[in-house]
Short mmCIF file of C-alpha atoms in Angstrom, two decimals:
data_model
loop_
_atom_site.label_atom_id
_atom_site.label_comp_id
_atom_site.label_asym_id
_atom_site.label_seq_id
_atom_site.Cartn_x
_atom_site.Cartn_y
_atom_site.Cartn_z
CA UNK A 1 0.00 0.00 0.00
CA UNK A 2 2.85 2.33 0.94
CA UNK A 3 4.63 1.48 -2.31
CA UNK A 4 1.44 2.24 -4.24
CA UNK A 5 1.14 5.66 -2.55
CA UNK A 6 4.77 6.35 -3.45
CA UNK A 7 4.05 5.43 -7.08
CA UNK A 8 1.02 7.73 -7.15
CA UNK A 9 3.12 10.62 -5.78
CA UNK A 10 5.78 9.96 -8.37
CA UNK A 11 3.19 9.92 -11.21
CA UNK A 12 1.65 13.19 -9.94
CA UNK A 13 5.11 14.78 -9.93
CA UNK A 14 5.63 13.53 -13.48
CA UNK A 15 2.36 15.09 -14.68
CA UNK A 16 3.63 18.49 -13.52
CA UNK A 17 6.79 17.90 -15.57
CA UNK A 18 4.67 16.97 -18.63
CA UNK A 19 2.84 20.30 -18.43
CA UNK A 20 6.16 22.18 -18.10
CA UNK A 21 7.56 20.32 -21.12
CA UNK A 22 4.43 21.21 -23.10
CA UNK A 23 5.02 24.90 -22.25
CA UNK A 24 8.65 24.66 -23.37
CA UNK A 25 7.64 22.97 -26.65
CA UNK A 26 5.02 25.64 -27.39
CA UNK A 27 7.49 28.48 -26.69
CA UNK A 28 10.21 26.83 -28.83
CA UNK A 29 7.71 26.43 -31.69
CA UNK A 30 6.97 30.15 -31.61
CA UNK A 31 10.71 30.93 -31.39
CA UNK A 32 11.51 28.83 -34.47
CA UNK A 33 8.72 30.55 -36.46
CA UNK A 34 9.88 34.03 -35.34
CA UNK A 35 13.51 33.26 -36.25
CA UNK A 36 12.41 32.18 -39.75
CA UNK A 37 11.23 35.75 -40.42
CA UNK A 38 14.63 37.28 -39.48
CA UNK A 39 16.14 36.75 -42.97
CA UNK A 40 19.22 34.90 -41.73
CA UNK A 41 21.63 33.40 -44.28
CA UNK A 42 20.51 29.91 -45.42
CA UNK A 43 23.25 27.95 -43.52
CA UNK A 44 22.53 29.94 -40.32
CA UNK A 45 18.75 29.52 -40.71
CA UNK A 46 19.19 25.74 -41.18
CA UNK A 47 21.50 25.55 -38.15
CA UNK A 48 19.13 27.50 -35.87
CA UNK A 49 16.03 25.58 -37.04
CA UNK A 50 17.71 22.19 -36.58
CA UNK A 51 19.11 23.08 -33.14
CA UNK A 52 15.64 24.17 -31.94
CA UNK A 53 14.00 21.07 -33.51
CA UNK A 54 16.63 18.85 -31.83
CA UNK A 55 15.93 20.43 -28.42
CA UNK A 56 12.18 19.91 -28.94
CA UNK A 57 12.71 16.33 -30.12
CA UNK A 58 14.93 15.58 -27.12
CA UNK A 59 12.27 16.92 -24.73
CA UNK A 60 9.60 14.70 -26.31
CA UNK A 61 11.86 11.63 -26.27
CA UNK A 62 13.21 12.21 -22.75
CA UNK A 63 9.95 13.03 -20.93
CA UNK A 64 6.92 11.94 -22.98
CA UNK A 65 8.64 8.73 -24.19
CA UNK A 66 10.32 8.24 -20.78
CA UNK A 67 13.79 7.79 -22.26
CA UNK A 68 15.26 9.69 -19.32
CA UNK A 69 14.72 6.61 -17.16
CA UNK A 70 14.60 3.63 -19.52
CA UNK A 71 16.18 0.18 -19.46
CA UNK A 72 19.50 -0.76 -21.09
CA UNK A 73 17.80 -2.95 -23.75
CA UNK A 74 15.94 0.09 -25.12
CA UNK A 75 19.10 2.24 -25.11
CA UNK A 76 20.87 -0.56 -27.00
CA UNK A 77 18.22 -0.51 -29.75
CA UNK A 78 18.42 3.28 -29.94
CA UNK A 79 22.23 3.42 -30.17
CA UNK A 80 22.11 1.03 -33.14
CA UNK A 81 19.33 3.13 -34.72
CA UNK A 82 21.35 6.34 -34.29
CA UNK A 83 24.39 4.74 -35.99
CA UNK A 84 22.37 3.61 -39.02
CA UNK A 85 20.49 6.93 -39.14
CA UNK A 86 23.84 8.76 -39.24
CA UNK A 87 24.91 6.55 -42.17
CA UNK A 88 21.65 7.43 -43.98
CA UNK A 89 22.15 11.14 -43.40
CA UNK A 90 25.74 11.01 -44.61
CA UNK A 91 24.88 9.35 -47.94
CA UNK A 92 23.90 12.64 -49.68
CA UNK A 93 27.31 14.16 -48.88
CA UNK A 94 29.05 10.98 -50.09
CA UNK A 95 27.09 11.30 -53.32
CA UNK A 96 28.11 14.96 -53.72
CA UNK A 97 31.76 14.01 -53.09
CA UNK A 98 31.51 11.23 -55.67
CA UNK A 99 30.10 13.65 -58.26
CA UNK A 100 32.98 16.07 -57.64
CA UNK A 101 35.48 13.24 -58.15
CA UNK A 102 33.89 12.26 -61.48
CA UNK A 103 34.16 15.81 -62.88
CA UNK B 1 -2.21 -20.34 -22.41
CA UNK B 2 -1.41 -16.79 -21.34
CA UNK B 3 0.89 -14.56 -23.36
CA UNK B 4 4.02 -14.09 -21.20
CA UNK B 5 5.48 -10.74 -20.06
CA UNK B 6 2.49 -8.51 -20.87
CA UNK B 7 2.72 -6.89 -17.43
CA UNK B 8 5.80 -8.10 -15.60
CA UNK B 9 9.18 -7.28 -17.17
CA UNK B 10 11.07 -10.02 -18.95
CA UNK B 11 14.18 -10.86 -16.85
CA UNK B 12 16.72 -10.55 -19.68
CA UNK B 13 15.45 -7.25 -21.20
CA UNK B 14 14.01 -5.63 -18.07
CA UNK B 15 10.88 -4.47 -19.95
CA UNK B 16 7.54 -6.05 -20.90
CA UNK B 17 7.55 -7.58 -24.39
CA UNK B 18 5.27 -5.04 -26.10
CA UNK B 19 7.57 -2.19 -25.09
CA UNK B 20 10.59 -3.89 -26.64
CA UNK B 21 8.46 -4.63 -29.71
CA UNK B 22 7.29 -1.05 -30.20
CA UNK B 23 10.85 0.29 -29.84
CA UNK B 24 12.07 -2.14 -32.51
CA UNK B 25 9.18 -0.99 -34.73
CA UNK B 26 10.04 2.66 -34.07
CA UNK B 27 13.67 1.92 -35.01
CA UNK B 28 12.39 0.73 -38.42
CA UNK B 29 10.26 3.89 -38.66
CA UNK B 30 13.33 6.05 -38.01
CA UNK B 31 14.97 4.37 -41.00
CA UNK B 32 11.87 4.87 -43.16
CA UNK B 33 11.61 8.61 -42.46
CA UNK B 34 15.42 8.87 -42.38
CA UNK B 35 15.58 7.56 -45.96
CA UNK B 36 13.08 10.23 -47.03
CA UNK B 37 14.93 13.00 -45.16
CA UNK B 38 18.14 11.80 -46.80
CA UNK B 39 16.40 11.99 -50.20
CA UNK B 40 15.26 15.53 -49.36
CA UNK B 41 18.87 16.57 -48.61
CA UNK B 42 20.09 14.92 -51.83
CA UNK B 43 17.40 16.63 -53.92
CA UNK B 44 17.95 20.01 -52.28
CA UNK B 45 21.75 20.01 -52.52
CA UNK B 46 21.60 18.70 -56.10
CA UNK B 47 19.12 21.34 -57.30
CA UNK B 48 20.43 24.58 -58.89
CA UNK B 49 17.81 26.54 -56.88
CA UNK B 50 15.46 25.49 -54.08
CA UNK B 51 12.22 27.35 -53.34
CA UNK B 52 11.20 28.52 -49.88
CA UNK B 53 8.07 26.81 -48.57
CA UNK B 54 6.24 30.16 -48.50
CA UNK B 55 7.06 30.75 -52.20
CA UNK B 56 5.27 27.48 -53.01
CA UNK B 57 2.16 28.67 -51.20
CA UNK B 58 2.70 26.76 -47.94
CA UNK B 59 0.91 28.39 -45.03
CA UNK B 60 3.23 28.94 -42.04
CA UNK B 61 0.38 30.05 -39.69
CA UNK B 62 -1.63 26.87 -40.44
CA UNK B 63 1.45 24.67 -40.03
CA UNK B 64 2.32 26.44 -36.75
CA UNK B 65 -1.21 25.79 -35.51
CA UNK B 66 -0.86 22.14 -36.54
CA UNK B 67 2.44 21.90 -34.64
CA UNK B 68 0.80 23.28 -31.50
CA UNK B 69 -2.12 20.84 -31.94
CA UNK B 70 0.21 17.86 -32.27
CA UNK B 71 2.28 18.94 -29.25
CA UNK B 72 -0.97 19.29 -27.26
CA UNK B 73 -2.00 15.79 -28.35
CA UNK B 74 1.31 14.41 -27.08
CA UNK B 75 0.76 15.89 -23.62
CA UNK B 76 -2.86 14.63 -23.47
CA UNK B 77 -1.64 11.18 -24.56
CA UNK B 78 0.93 10.96 -21.78
CA UNK B 79 -1.65 12.34 -19.31
CA UNK B 80 -4.05 9.55 -20.33
CA UNK B 81 -1.38 6.98 -19.42
CA UNK B 82 -0.67 8.78 -16.12
CA UNK B 83 -4.43 8.77 -15.33
CA UNK B 84 -4.50 4.98 -15.72
CA UNK B 85 -1.50 4.67 -13.41
CA UNK B 86 -3.46 6.75 -10.87
CA UNK B 87 -6.49 4.51 -11.39
CA UNK B 88 -8.58 7.43 -12.68
CA UNK B 89 -10.45 5.89 -15.61
CA UNK B 90 -12.74 8.87 -16.31
CA UNK B 91 -9.73 11.15 -16.67
CA UNK B 92 -8.13 8.59 -18.97
CA UNK B 93 -11.21 8.70 -21.22
CA UNK B 94 -11.13 12.51 -21.23
CA UNK B 95 -7.43 12.78 -22.11
CA UNK B 96 -7.58 10.00 -24.71
CA UNK B 97 -10.66 11.64 -26.25
CA UNK B 98 -8.78 14.95 -26.44
CA UNK B 99 -5.82 13.19 -28.08
CA UNK B 100 -8.11 11.77 -30.77
CA UNK B 101 -9.75 15.17 -31.30
CA UNK B 102 -6.32 16.81 -31.68
CA UNK B 103 -5.40 14.16 -34.26
CA UNK B 104 -8.65 14.92 -36.09
CA UNK B 105 -7.92 18.67 -35.94
CA UNK B 106 -4.46 18.05 -37.40
CA UNK B 107 -5.93 16.02 -40.28
CA UNK B 108 -8.63 18.64 -41.00
CA UNK B 109 -6.02 21.42 -41.23
CA UNK B 110 -3.80 19.22 -43.39
CA UNK B 111 -6.71 18.52 -45.75
CA UNK B 112 -7.41 22.29 -45.97
CA UNK B 113 -3.76 22.81 -46.93
CA UNK B 114 -3.88 20.00 -49.50
CA UNK B 115 -7.14 21.17 -51.10
CA UNK B 116 -5.73 24.72 -51.39
CA UNK B 117 -2.68 23.27 -53.18
CA UNK B 118 -4.83 21.28 -55.61
CA UNK B 119 -7.14 24.26 -56.28
CA UNK B 120 -4.12 26.34 -57.26
CA UNK B 121 -2.80 23.48 -59.45
CA UNK B 122 0.10 22.57 -57.17
CA UNK B 123 0.56 18.81 -57.51
CA UNK B 124 3.39 16.38 -56.66
CA UNK B 125 4.33 16.37 -60.38
CA UNK B 126 4.59 20.21 -60.46
CA UNK B 127 8.17 20.35 -59.14
CA UNK B 128 10.69 18.49 -56.97
CA UNK B 129 9.89 20.52 -53.87
CA UNK B 130 6.18 19.68 -54.02
CA UNK B 131 6.98 16.02 -54.81
CA UNK B 132 9.00 15.63 -51.60
CA UNK B 133 6.52 17.84 -49.66
CA UNK B 134 3.54 15.61 -50.56
CA UNK B 135 5.55 12.40 -50.00
CA UNK B 136 6.76 13.40 -46.53
CA UNK B 137 3.55 15.03 -45.27
CA UNK B 138 1.38 12.33 -46.89
CA UNK B 139 3.29 9.51 -45.20
CA UNK B 140 3.22 11.42 -41.91
CA UNK B 141 -0.53 12.01 -42.29
CA UNK B 142 -1.07 8.26 -42.79
CA UNK B 143 0.82 7.68 -39.54
CA UNK B 144 -1.45 10.16 -37.72
CA UNK B 145 -4.49 8.37 -39.17
CA UNK B 146 -3.13 4.97 -38.05
CA UNK B 147 -2.50 6.34 -34.53
CA UNK B 148 -6.04 7.76 -34.38
CA UNK B 149 -7.53 4.36 -35.27
CA UNK B 150 -5.50 2.64 -32.52
CA UNK B 151 -6.32 5.38 -29.99
CA UNK B 152 -10.00 5.25 -31.01
CA UNK B 153 -10.02 1.50 -30.30
CA UNK B 154 -8.47 2.03 -26.86
CA UNK B 155 -10.92 4.84 -26.09
CA UNK B 156 -13.88 2.64 -27.05
CA UNK B 157 -14.08 -1.19 -27.18
CA UNK B 158 -10.43 -1.79 -26.18
CA UNK B 159 -10.99 -0.01 -22.84
CA UNK B 160 -12.89 -3.04 -21.50
CA UNK B 161 -9.53 -4.55 -20.60
CA UNK B 162 -9.12 -1.94 -17.84
CA UNK B 163 -11.73 -3.70 -15.69
CA UNK B 164 -10.11 -7.12 -16.19
CA UNK B 165 -6.43 -6.20 -16.08
CA UNK B 166 -5.68 -2.50 -15.42
CA UNK B 167 -1.88 -2.92 -15.43
CA UNK B 168 -1.92 -4.61 -18.83
CA UNK B 169 -4.23 -1.92 -20.21
CA UNK B 170 -1.92 0.84 -18.92
CA UNK B 171 0.99 -0.90 -20.66
CA UNK B 172 -0.99 -0.98 -23.92
CA UNK B 173 -1.63 2.75 -23.62
CA UNK B 174 2.07 3.34 -22.93
CA UNK B 175 2.93 1.46 -26.13
CA UNK B 176 0.30 3.36 -28.16
CA UNK B 177 1.69 6.57 -26.61
CA UNK B 178 5.26 5.77 -27.67
CA UNK B 179 4.03 5.49 -31.26
CA UNK B 180 2.02 8.71 -31.01
CA UNK B 181 4.97 10.66 -29.55
CA UNK B 182 7.15 9.37 -32.38
CA UNK B 183 4.65 10.75 -34.90
CA UNK B 184 4.86 14.10 -33.06
CA UNK B 185 8.66 13.91 -33.09
CA UNK B 186 8.74 13.39 -36.87
CA UNK B 187 6.50 16.46 -37.36
CA UNK B 188 8.83 18.54 -35.14
CA UNK B 189 11.52 18.02 -37.81
CA UNK B 190 9.20 18.13 -40.84
CA UNK B 191 7.74 21.52 -39.90
CA UNK B 192 10.93 23.65 -40.11
CA UNK B 193 12.37 21.55 -42.96
CA UNK B 194 9.42 22.05 -45.30
CA UNK B 195 7.79 25.28 -44.15
CA UNK B 196 10.52 27.49 -42.69
CA UNK B 197 13.75 26.77 -44.60
#
């Protein structure tokens, strides 16, 4: 019974964190839209937009998807996914390099 | 025969089986969307000029509203799971209902955007930007629709399990939530990529 009460307290604390994360996500959305109207250079605009999107994505993954306190098996799957995702993202630059070599 | 590890964690993984299963599925989804993002980068860097989303008639205010709706749906989804953990079934129904309504709102706005594009003769075949725009947002929209069907089942007939086995039902909602948050996460990257850059 005591353990159950402890769990309930912990869940209630978490719900307060969820609301705070929601606030942060909403503010960051408005920031990313505002920044897009500042006429930054394309590389700078891409950098800023991706940094903000990464912060938002991390908040969703860490708190809503509970990755902040997950088991090792899940982290193992995710590390492998990140490695293959990085390979996928690097293929366009490999292609560009290959085209330069052929010229 | 009962299905093992639906509630209690499996000793070797430390999690119940459905959670491991959904994470493996999400890993495959990362590769699916990753391949499309990679194609976007390849098309953009290979093109002599790349239009801004606004120049192609994309509506930033509507997309911003859709982003806020999807973020709201993520918080209501996680609150529905927390309500089950607190044994508050009525609150679960409320939050899950709100999640479904947010999904519906997202789809309605997306269909308004699409119909505006078609009315102004902007189709996937019009140019490379619109081809990748329709592919990415169309696939994402199908994911939202799929999530709404699953959530609708758990709001309605699937909720009967709560009376029989509340822990197992909460785990099902956690798994459905992980999928829904992933769909939100994909949109968080799609929004600036297509509309703002």
